[in-house]
Tab-separated table of N, CA, C and O in Angstrom:
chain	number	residue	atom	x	y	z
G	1	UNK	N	-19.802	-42.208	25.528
G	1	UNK	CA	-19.497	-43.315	24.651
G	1	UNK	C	-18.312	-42.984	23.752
G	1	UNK	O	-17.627	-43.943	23.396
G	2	UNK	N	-17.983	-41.816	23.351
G	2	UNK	CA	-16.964	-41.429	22.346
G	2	UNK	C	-15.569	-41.670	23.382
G	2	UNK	O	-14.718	-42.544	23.215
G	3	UNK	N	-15.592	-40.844	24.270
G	3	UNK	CA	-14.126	-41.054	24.872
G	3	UNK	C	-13.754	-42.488	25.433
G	3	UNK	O	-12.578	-42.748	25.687
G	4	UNK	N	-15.054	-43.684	25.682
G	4	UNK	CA	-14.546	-45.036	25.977
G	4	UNK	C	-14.050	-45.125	23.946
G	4	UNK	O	-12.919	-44.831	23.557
G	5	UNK	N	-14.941	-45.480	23.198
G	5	UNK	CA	-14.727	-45.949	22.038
G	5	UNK	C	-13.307	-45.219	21.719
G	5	UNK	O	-12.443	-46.042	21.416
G	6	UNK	N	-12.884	-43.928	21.716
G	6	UNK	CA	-11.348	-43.592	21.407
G	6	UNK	C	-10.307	-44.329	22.462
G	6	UNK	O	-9.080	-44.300	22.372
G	7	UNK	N	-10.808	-44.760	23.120
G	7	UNK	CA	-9.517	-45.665	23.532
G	7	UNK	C	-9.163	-47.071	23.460
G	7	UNK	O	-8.363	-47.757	24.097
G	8	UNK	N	-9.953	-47.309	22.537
G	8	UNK	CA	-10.027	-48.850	21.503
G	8	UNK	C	-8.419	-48.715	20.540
G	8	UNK	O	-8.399	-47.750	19.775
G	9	UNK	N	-7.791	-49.152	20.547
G	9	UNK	CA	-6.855	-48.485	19.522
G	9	UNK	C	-6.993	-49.488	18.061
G	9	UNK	O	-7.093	-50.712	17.979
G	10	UNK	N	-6.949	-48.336	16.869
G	10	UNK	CA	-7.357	-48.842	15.740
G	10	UNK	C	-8.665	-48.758	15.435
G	10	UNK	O	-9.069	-49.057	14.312
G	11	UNK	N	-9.507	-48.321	16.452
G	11	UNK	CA	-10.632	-48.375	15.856
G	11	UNK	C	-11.242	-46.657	15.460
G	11	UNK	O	-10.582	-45.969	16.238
G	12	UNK	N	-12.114	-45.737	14.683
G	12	UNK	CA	-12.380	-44.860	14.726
G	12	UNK	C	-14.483	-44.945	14.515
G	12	UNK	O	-15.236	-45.906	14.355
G	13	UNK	N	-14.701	-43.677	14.608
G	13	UNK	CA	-16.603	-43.798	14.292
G	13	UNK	C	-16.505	-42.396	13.567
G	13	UNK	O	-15.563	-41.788	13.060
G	14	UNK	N	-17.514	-42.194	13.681
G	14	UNK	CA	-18.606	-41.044	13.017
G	14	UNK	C	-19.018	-40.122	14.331
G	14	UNK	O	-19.670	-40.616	15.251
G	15	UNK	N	-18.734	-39.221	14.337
G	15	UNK	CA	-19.482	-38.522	15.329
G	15	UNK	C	-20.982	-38.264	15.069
G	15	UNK	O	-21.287	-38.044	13.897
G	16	UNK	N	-21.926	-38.259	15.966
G	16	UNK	CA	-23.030	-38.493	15.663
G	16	UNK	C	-23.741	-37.056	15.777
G	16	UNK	O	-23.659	-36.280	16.729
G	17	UNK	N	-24.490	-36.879	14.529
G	17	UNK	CA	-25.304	-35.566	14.054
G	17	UNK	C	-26.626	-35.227	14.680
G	17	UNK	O	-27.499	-34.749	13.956
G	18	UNK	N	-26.849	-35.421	15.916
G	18	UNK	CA	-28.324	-35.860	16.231
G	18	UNK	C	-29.239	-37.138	16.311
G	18	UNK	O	-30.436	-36.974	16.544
G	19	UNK	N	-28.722	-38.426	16.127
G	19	UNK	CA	-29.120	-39.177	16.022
G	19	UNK	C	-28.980	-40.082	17.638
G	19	UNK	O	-28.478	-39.577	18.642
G	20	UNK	N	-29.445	-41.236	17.579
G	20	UNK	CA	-28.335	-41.743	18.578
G	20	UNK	C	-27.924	-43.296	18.141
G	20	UNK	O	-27.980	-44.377	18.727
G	21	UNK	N	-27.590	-42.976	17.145
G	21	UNK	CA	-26.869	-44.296	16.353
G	21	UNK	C	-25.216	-43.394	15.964
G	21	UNK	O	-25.129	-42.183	15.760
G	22	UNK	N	-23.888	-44.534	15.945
G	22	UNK	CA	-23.063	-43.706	15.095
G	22	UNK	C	-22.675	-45.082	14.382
G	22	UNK	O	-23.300	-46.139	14.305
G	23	UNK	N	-21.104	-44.605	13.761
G	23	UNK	CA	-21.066	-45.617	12.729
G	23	UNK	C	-19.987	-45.952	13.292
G	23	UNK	O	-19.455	-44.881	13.585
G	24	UNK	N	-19.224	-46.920	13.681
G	24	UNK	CA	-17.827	-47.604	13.563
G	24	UNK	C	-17.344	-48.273	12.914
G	24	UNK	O	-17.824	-49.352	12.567
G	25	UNK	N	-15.548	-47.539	12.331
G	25	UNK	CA	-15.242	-48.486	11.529
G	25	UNK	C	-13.991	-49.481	12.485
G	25	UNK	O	-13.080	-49.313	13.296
G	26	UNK	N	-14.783	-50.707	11.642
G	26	UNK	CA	-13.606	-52.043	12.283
G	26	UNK	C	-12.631	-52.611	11.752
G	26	UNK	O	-11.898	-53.412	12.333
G	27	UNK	N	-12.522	-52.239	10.551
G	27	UNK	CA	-11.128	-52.602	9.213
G	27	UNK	C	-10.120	-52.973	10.183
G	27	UNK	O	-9.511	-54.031	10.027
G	28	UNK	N	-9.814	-52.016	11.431
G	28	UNK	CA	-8.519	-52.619	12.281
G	28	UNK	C	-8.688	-53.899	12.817
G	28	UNK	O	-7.719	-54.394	13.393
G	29	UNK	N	-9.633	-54.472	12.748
G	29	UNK	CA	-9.702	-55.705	13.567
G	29	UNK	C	-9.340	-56.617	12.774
G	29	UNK	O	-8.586	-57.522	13.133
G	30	UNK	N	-9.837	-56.509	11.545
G	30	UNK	CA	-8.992	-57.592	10.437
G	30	UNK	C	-10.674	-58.352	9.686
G	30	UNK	O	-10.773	-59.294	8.900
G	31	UNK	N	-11.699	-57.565	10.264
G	31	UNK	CA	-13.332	-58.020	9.894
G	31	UNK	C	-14.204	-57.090	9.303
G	31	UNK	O	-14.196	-55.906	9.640
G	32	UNK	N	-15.035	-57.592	8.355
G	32	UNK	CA	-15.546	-56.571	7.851
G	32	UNK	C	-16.839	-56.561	8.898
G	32	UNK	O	-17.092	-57.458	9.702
G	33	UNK	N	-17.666	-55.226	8.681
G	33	UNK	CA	-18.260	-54.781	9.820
G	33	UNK	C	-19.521	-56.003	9.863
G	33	UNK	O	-20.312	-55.915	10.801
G	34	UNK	N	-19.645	-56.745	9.205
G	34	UNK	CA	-20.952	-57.897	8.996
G	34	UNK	C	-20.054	-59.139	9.768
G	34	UNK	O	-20.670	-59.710	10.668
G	35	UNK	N	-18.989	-59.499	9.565
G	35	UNK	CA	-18.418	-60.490	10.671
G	35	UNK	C	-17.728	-60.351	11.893
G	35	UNK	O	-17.246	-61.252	12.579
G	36	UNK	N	-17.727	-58.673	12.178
G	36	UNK	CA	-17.505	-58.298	13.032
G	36	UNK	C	-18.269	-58.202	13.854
G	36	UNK	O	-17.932	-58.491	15.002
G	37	UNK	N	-19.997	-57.618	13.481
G	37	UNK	CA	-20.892	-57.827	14.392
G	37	UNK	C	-21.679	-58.881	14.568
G	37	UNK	O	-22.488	-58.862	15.497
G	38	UNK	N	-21.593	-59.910	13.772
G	38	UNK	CA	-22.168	-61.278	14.064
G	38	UNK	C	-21.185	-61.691	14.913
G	38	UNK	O	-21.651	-62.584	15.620
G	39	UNK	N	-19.542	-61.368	15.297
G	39	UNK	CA	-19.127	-62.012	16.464
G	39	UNK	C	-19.094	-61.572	17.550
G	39	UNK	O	-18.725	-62.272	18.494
G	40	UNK	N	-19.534	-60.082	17.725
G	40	UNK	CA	-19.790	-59.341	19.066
G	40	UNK	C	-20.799	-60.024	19.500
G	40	UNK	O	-21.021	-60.318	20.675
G	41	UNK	N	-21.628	-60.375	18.278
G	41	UNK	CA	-23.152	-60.883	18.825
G	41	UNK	C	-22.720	-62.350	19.947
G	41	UNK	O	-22.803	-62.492	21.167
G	42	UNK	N	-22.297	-63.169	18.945
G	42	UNK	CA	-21.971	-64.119	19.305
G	42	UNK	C	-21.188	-64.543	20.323
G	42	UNK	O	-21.528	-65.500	21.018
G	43	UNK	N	-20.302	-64.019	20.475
G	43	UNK	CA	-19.306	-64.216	21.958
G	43	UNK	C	-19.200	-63.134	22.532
G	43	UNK	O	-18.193	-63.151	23.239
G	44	UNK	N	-19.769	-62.135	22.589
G	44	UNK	CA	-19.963	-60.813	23.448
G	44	UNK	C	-20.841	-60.684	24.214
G	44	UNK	O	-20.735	-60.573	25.435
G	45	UNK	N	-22.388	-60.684	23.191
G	45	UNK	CA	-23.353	-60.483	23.608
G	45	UNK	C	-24.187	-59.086	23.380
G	45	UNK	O	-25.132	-58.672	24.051
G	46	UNK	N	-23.609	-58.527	22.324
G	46	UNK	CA	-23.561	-57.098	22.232
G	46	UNK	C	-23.997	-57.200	20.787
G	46	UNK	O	-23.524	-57.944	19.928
G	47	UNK	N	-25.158	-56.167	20.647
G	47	UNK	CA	-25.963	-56.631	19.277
G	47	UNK	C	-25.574	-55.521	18.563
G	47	UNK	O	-24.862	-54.934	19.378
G	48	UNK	N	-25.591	-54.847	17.536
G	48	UNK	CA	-24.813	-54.234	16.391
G	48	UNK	C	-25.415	-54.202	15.356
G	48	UNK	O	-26.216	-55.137	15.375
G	49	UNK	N	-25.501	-53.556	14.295
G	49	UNK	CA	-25.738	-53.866	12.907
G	49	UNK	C	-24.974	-53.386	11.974
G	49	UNK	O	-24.546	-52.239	11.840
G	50	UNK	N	-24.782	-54.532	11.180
G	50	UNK	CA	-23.653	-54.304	9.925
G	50	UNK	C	-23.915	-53.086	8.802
G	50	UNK	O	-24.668	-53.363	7.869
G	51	UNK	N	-23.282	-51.665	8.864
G	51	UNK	CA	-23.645	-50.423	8.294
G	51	UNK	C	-23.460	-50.908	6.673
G	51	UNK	O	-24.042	-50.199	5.851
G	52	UNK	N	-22.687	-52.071	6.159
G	52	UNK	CA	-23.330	-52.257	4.343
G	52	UNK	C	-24.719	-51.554	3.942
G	52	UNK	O	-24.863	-51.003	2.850
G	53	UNK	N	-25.743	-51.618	4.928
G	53	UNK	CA	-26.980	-51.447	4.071
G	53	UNK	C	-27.050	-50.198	4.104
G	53	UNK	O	-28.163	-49.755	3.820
G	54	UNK	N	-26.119	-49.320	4.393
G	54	UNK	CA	-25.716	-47.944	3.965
G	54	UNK	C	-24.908	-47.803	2.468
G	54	UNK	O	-24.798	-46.777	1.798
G	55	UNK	N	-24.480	-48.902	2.219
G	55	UNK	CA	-23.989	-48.901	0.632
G	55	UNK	C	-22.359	-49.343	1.041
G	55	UNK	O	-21.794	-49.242	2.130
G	56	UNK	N	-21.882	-49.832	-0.175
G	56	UNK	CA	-20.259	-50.650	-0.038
G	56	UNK	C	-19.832	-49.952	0.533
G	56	UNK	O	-18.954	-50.459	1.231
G	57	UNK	N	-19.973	-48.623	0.725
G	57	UNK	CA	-18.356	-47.611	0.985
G	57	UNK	C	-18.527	-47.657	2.612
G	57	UNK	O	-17.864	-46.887	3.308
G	58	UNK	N	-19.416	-48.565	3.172
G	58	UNK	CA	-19.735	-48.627	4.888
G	58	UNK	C	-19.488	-50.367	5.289
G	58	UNK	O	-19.879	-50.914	6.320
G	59	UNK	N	-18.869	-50.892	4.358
G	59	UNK	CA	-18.875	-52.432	4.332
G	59	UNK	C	-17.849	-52.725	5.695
G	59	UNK	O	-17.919	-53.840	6.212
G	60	UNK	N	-16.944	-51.752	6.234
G	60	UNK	CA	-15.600	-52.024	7.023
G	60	UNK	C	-16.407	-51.143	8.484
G	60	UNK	O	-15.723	-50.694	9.403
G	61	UNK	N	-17.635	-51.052	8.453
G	61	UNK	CA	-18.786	-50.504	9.681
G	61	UNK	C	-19.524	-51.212	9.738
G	61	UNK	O	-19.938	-51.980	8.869
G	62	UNK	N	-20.047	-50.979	11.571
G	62	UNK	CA	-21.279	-51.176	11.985
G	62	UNK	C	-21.594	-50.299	12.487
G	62	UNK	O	-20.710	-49.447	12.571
G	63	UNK	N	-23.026	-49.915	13.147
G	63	UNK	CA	-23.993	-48.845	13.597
G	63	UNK	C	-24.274	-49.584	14.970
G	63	UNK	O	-24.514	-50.789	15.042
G	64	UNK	N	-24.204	-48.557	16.253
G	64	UNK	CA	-24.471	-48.697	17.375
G	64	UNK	C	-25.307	-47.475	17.277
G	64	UNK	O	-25.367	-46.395	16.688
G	65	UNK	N	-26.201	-48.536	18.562
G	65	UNK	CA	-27.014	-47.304	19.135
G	65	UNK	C	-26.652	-47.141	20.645
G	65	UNK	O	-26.319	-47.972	21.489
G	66	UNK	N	-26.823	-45.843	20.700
G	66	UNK	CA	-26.682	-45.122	22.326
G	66	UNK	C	-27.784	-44.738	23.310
G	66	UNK	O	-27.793	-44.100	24.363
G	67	UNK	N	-28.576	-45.270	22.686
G	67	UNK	CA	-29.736	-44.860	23.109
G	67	UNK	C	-30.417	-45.650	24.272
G	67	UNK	O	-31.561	-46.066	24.452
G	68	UNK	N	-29.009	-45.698	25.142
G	68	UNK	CA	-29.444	-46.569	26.766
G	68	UNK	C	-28.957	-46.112	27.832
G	68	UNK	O	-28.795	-44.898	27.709
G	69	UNK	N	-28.634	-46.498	28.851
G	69	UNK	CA	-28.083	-46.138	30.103
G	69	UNK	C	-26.550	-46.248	30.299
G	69	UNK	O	-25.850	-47.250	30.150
G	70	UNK	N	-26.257	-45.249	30.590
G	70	UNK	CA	-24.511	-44.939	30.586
G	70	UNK	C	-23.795	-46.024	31.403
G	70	UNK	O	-22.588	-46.264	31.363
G	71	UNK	N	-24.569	-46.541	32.026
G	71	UNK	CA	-23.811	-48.062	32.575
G	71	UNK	C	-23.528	-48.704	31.611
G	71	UNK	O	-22.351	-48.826	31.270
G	72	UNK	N	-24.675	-49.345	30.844
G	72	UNK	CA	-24.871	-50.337	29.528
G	72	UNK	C	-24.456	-50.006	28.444
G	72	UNK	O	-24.586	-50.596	27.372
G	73	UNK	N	-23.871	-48.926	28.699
G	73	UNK	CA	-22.774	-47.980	27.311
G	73	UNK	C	-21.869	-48.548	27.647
G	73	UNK	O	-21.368	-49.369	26.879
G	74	UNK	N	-21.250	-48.290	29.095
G	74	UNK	CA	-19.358	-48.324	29.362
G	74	UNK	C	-19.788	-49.969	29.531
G	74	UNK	O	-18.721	-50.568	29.394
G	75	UNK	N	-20.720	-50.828	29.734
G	75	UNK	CA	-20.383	-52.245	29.475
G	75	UNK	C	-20.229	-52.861	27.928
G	75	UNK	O	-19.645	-53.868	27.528
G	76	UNK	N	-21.044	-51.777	27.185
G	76	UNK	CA	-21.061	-52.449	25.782
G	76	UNK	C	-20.022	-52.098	25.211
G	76	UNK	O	-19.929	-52.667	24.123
G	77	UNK	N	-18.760	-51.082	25.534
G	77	UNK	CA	-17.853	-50.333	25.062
G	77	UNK	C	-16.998	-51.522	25.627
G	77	UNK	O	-16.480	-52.129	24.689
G	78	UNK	N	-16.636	-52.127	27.013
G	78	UNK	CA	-15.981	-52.630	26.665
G	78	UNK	C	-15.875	-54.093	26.804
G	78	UNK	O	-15.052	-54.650	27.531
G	79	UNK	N	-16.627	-54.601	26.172
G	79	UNK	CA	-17.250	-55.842	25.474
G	79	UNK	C	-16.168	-55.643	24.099
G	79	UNK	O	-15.199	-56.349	23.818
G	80	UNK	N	-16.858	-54.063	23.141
G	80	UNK	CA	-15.899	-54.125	21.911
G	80	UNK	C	-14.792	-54.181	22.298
G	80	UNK	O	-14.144	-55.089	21.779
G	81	UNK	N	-14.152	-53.437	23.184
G	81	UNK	CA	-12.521	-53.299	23.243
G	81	UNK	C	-12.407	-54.506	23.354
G	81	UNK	O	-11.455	-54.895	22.678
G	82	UNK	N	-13.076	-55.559	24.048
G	82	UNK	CA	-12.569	-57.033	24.443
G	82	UNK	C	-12.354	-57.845	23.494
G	82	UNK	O	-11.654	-58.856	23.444
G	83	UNK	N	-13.247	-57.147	22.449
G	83	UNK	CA	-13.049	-58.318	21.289
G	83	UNK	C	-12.140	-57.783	20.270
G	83	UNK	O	-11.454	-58.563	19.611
G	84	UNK	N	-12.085	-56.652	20.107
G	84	UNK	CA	-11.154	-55.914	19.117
G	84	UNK	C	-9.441	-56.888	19.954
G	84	UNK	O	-8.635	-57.455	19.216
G	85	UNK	N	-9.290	-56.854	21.287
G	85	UNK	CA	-8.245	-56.614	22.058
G	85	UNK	C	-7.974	-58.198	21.206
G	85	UNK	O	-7.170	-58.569	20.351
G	86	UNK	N	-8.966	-58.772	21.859
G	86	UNK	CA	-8.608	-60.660	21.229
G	86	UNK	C	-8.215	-60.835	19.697
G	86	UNK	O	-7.329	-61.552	19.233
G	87	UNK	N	-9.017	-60.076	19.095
G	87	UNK	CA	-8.804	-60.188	17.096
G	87	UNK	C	-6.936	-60.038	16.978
G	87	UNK	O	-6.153	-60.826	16.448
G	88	UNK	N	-6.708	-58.990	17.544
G	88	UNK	CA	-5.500	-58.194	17.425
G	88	UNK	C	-4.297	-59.425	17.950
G	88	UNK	O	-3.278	-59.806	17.373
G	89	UNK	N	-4.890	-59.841	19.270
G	89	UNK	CA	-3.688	-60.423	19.680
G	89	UNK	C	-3.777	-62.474	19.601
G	89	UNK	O	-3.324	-63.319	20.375
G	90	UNK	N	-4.624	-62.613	18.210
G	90	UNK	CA	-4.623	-63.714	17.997
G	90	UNK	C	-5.387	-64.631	18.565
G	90	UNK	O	-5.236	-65.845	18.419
G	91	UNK	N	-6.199	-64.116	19.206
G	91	UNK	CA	-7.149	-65.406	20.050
G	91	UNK	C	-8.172	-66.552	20.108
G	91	UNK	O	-8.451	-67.615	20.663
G	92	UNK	N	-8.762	-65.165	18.673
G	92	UNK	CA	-9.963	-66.106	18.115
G	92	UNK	C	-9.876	-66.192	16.385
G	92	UNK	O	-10.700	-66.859	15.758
């Protein structure tokens, strides 16, 4: 999941400590991480949660979990790139 997500450009995460959640930040997309993942939800299909309830300084994140099948990783990876790709180049 890390080497699809680094080739998002603009986007960076958290490397993950044991868990299998990390954090991504989406500031590059031009959304904070709460309207960012209500629109993955929404025209993606890709569910997310907005990392705020980690406190303000996570307001420009959301939290994925990895905790599925490496197919349904590299599809949910690039679902984001798809939508990051559209934010960037004006679409939606």
């Amino acid at each position: 999941m890390l080497q699809k997500l680094s080739e998002i450009p603009g986007i960076s995460y958290s490397n993950p400590a044991g868990a299998f959640y990390l954090l991504m930040n989406v500031a590059a997309s031009g959304l904070s991480g709460e309207a960012f993942s209500e629109r993955l939800l929404a025209e993606k299909h890709v569910a997310t949660v907005p990392a705020k309830a980690f406190g303000d300084n996570f307001a420009d994140y959301i939290r994925i979990s990895y905790a599925t099948s490496e197919s349904d990783i590299e599809e949910e990876v690039r679902r984001i790139k798809e939508l990051v790709k559209e934010l960037k180049d004006g679409k939606n």
